Amino acid sequence: MPMDAREIEAMIREALPDARIEIKDLAGDGDHYAATVLSAAFKGKTRVVQHQMVYGALQGRMGGVLHALALTTGVPQD
């Protein structure tokens, strides 16, 4: 069963409460998403570690329930 964008956002927000999150369903099938996640928690961390933090928030659903997630992460600039 595919994941809903709201569920993905809620899981990320639980792990990164300050995050600005934008999620797009790329194929309309609930399996292929693009997400932009900006959080102060990413400050000083490599892009790989930032992505690992987001994947960790998804609690093992990546590659299973959630087939594909194109991820862009960063620190807010304001």
mmCIF file of C-alpha atoms in Angstrom:
data_model
loop_
_atom_site.group_PDB
_atom_site.id
_atom_site.type_symbol
_atom_site.label_atom_id
_atom_site.label_comp_id
_atom_site.label_asym_id
_atom_site.label_seq_id
_atom_site.Cartn_x
_atom_site.Cartn_y
_atom_site.Cartn_z
ATOM 1 C CA MET A 1 0.000 0.000 0.000
ATOM 2 C CA PRO A 2 1.452 3.384 -1.030
ATOM 3 C CA MET A 3 2.215 6.163 1.426
ATOM 4 C CA ASP A 4 0.307 9.411 1.467
ATOM 5 C CA ALA A 5 2.313 12.655 1.251
ATOM 6 C CA ARG A 6 0.748 13.829 4.519
ATOM 7 C CA GLU A 7 2.016 10.697 6.268
ATOM 8 C CA ILE A 8 5.533 11.273 4.952
ATOM 9 C CA GLU A 9 5.418 14.895 6.098
ATOM 10 C CA ALA A 10 4.116 13.934 9.558
ATOM 11 C CA MET A 11 6.899 11.398 10.069
ATOM 12 C CA ILE A 12 9.594 13.879 9.032
ATOM 13 C CA ARG A 13 8.047 16.611 11.200
ATOM 14 C CA GLU A 14 8.028 14.292 14.217
ATOM 15 C CA ALA A 15 11.798 13.806 13.881
ATOM 16 C CA LEU A 16 12.555 17.388 12.782
ATOM 17 C CA PRO A 17 9.885 19.636 14.362
ATOM 18 C CA ASP A 18 11.343 22.875 12.973
ATOM 19 C CA ALA A 19 11.527 21.592 9.398
ATOM 20 C CA ARG A 20 10.057 23.290 6.371
ATOM 21 C CA ILE A 21 8.822 20.435 4.235
ATOM 22 C CA GLU A 22 7.547 20.354 0.670
ATOM 23 C CA ILE A 23 6.502 17.029 -0.834
ATOM 24 C CA LYS A 24 5.449 16.353 -4.432
ATOM 25 C CA ASP A 25 3.965 13.117 -5.771
ATOM 26 C CA LEU A 26 5.980 12.685 -8.961
ATOM 27 C CA ALA A 27 3.959 9.936 -10.638
ATOM 28 C CA GLY A 28 0.560 10.201 -8.978
ATOM 29 C CA ASP A 29 0.916 6.657 -7.665
ATOM 30 C CA GLY A 30 1.852 7.299 -4.022
ATOM 31 C CA ASP A 31 5.174 5.516 -4.558
ATOM 32 C CA HIS A 32 7.398 8.157 -6.154
ATOM 33 C CA TYR A 33 7.903 11.436 -4.317
ATOM 34 C CA ALA A 34 10.255 14.403 -4.250
ATOM 35 C CA ALA A 35 10.798 16.108 -0.913
ATOM 36 C CA THR A 36 12.571 19.285 0.101
ATOM 37 C CA VAL A 37 13.386 19.430 3.805
ATOM 38 C CA LEU A 38 15.017 22.470 5.416
ATOM 39 C CA SER A 39 15.963 22.284 9.089
ATOM 40 C CA ALA A 40 18.360 23.986 11.481
ATOM 41 C CA ALA A 41 19.175 20.464 12.721
ATOM 42 C CA PHE A 42 21.121 19.956 9.476
ATOM 43 C CA LYS A 43 23.585 22.764 10.265
ATOM 44 C CA GLY A 44 27.187 21.536 10.074
ATOM 45 C CA LYS A 45 26.172 18.115 8.768
ATOM 46 C CA THR A 46 27.103 16.678 5.396
ATOM 47 C CA ARG A 47 24.416 16.134 2.789
ATOM 48 C CA VAL A 48 24.730 12.373 3.339
ATOM 49 C CA VAL A 49 24.068 12.734 7.072
ATOM 50 C CA GLN A 50 21.141 15.084 6.375
ATOM 51 C CA HIS A 51 19.593 12.478 4.068
ATOM 52 C CA GLN A 52 20.199 9.742 6.632
ATOM 53 C CA MET A 53 18.334 11.826 9.202
ATOM 54 C CA VAL A 54 15.309 12.074 6.886
ATOM 55 C CA TYR A 55 15.447 8.369 5.997
ATOM 56 C CA GLY A 56 15.648 7.575 9.712
ATOM 57 C CA ALA A 57 12.493 9.610 10.277
ATOM 58 C CA LEU A 58 10.724 7.328 7.796
ATOM 59 C CA GLN A 59 11.341 4.366 10.117
ATOM 60 C CA GLY A 60 12.379 1.774 7.538
ATOM 61 C CA ARG A 61 9.640 2.518 5.008
ATOM 62 C CA MET A 62 12.134 3.653 2.345
ATOM 63 C CA GLY A 63 12.549 0.963 -0.295
ATOM 64 C CA GLY A 64 9.459 -0.876 0.930
ATOM 65 C CA VAL A 65 6.189 0.980 1.366
ATOM 66 C CA LEU A 66 7.845 4.083 -0.082
ATOM 67 C CA HIS A 67 9.503 3.068 -3.326
ATOM 68 C CA ALA A 68 11.329 6.269 -4.308
ATOM 69 C CA LEU A 69 12.076 9.612 -2.678
ATOM 70 C CA ALA A 70 14.116 12.267 -4.480
ATOM 71 C CA LEU A 71 15.465 14.246 -1.552
ATOM 72 C CA THR A 72 16.775 17.804 -1.291
ATOM 73 C CA THR A 73 17.934 18.939 2.149
ATOM 74 C CA GLY A 74 19.486 22.055 3.590
ATOM 75 C CA VAL A 75 19.557 24.672 6.324
ATOM 76 C CA PRO A 76 17.066 27.574 6.136
ATOM 77 C CA GLN A 77 18.743 30.808 5.068
ATOM 78 C CA ASP A 78 16.546 33.250 6.985
#
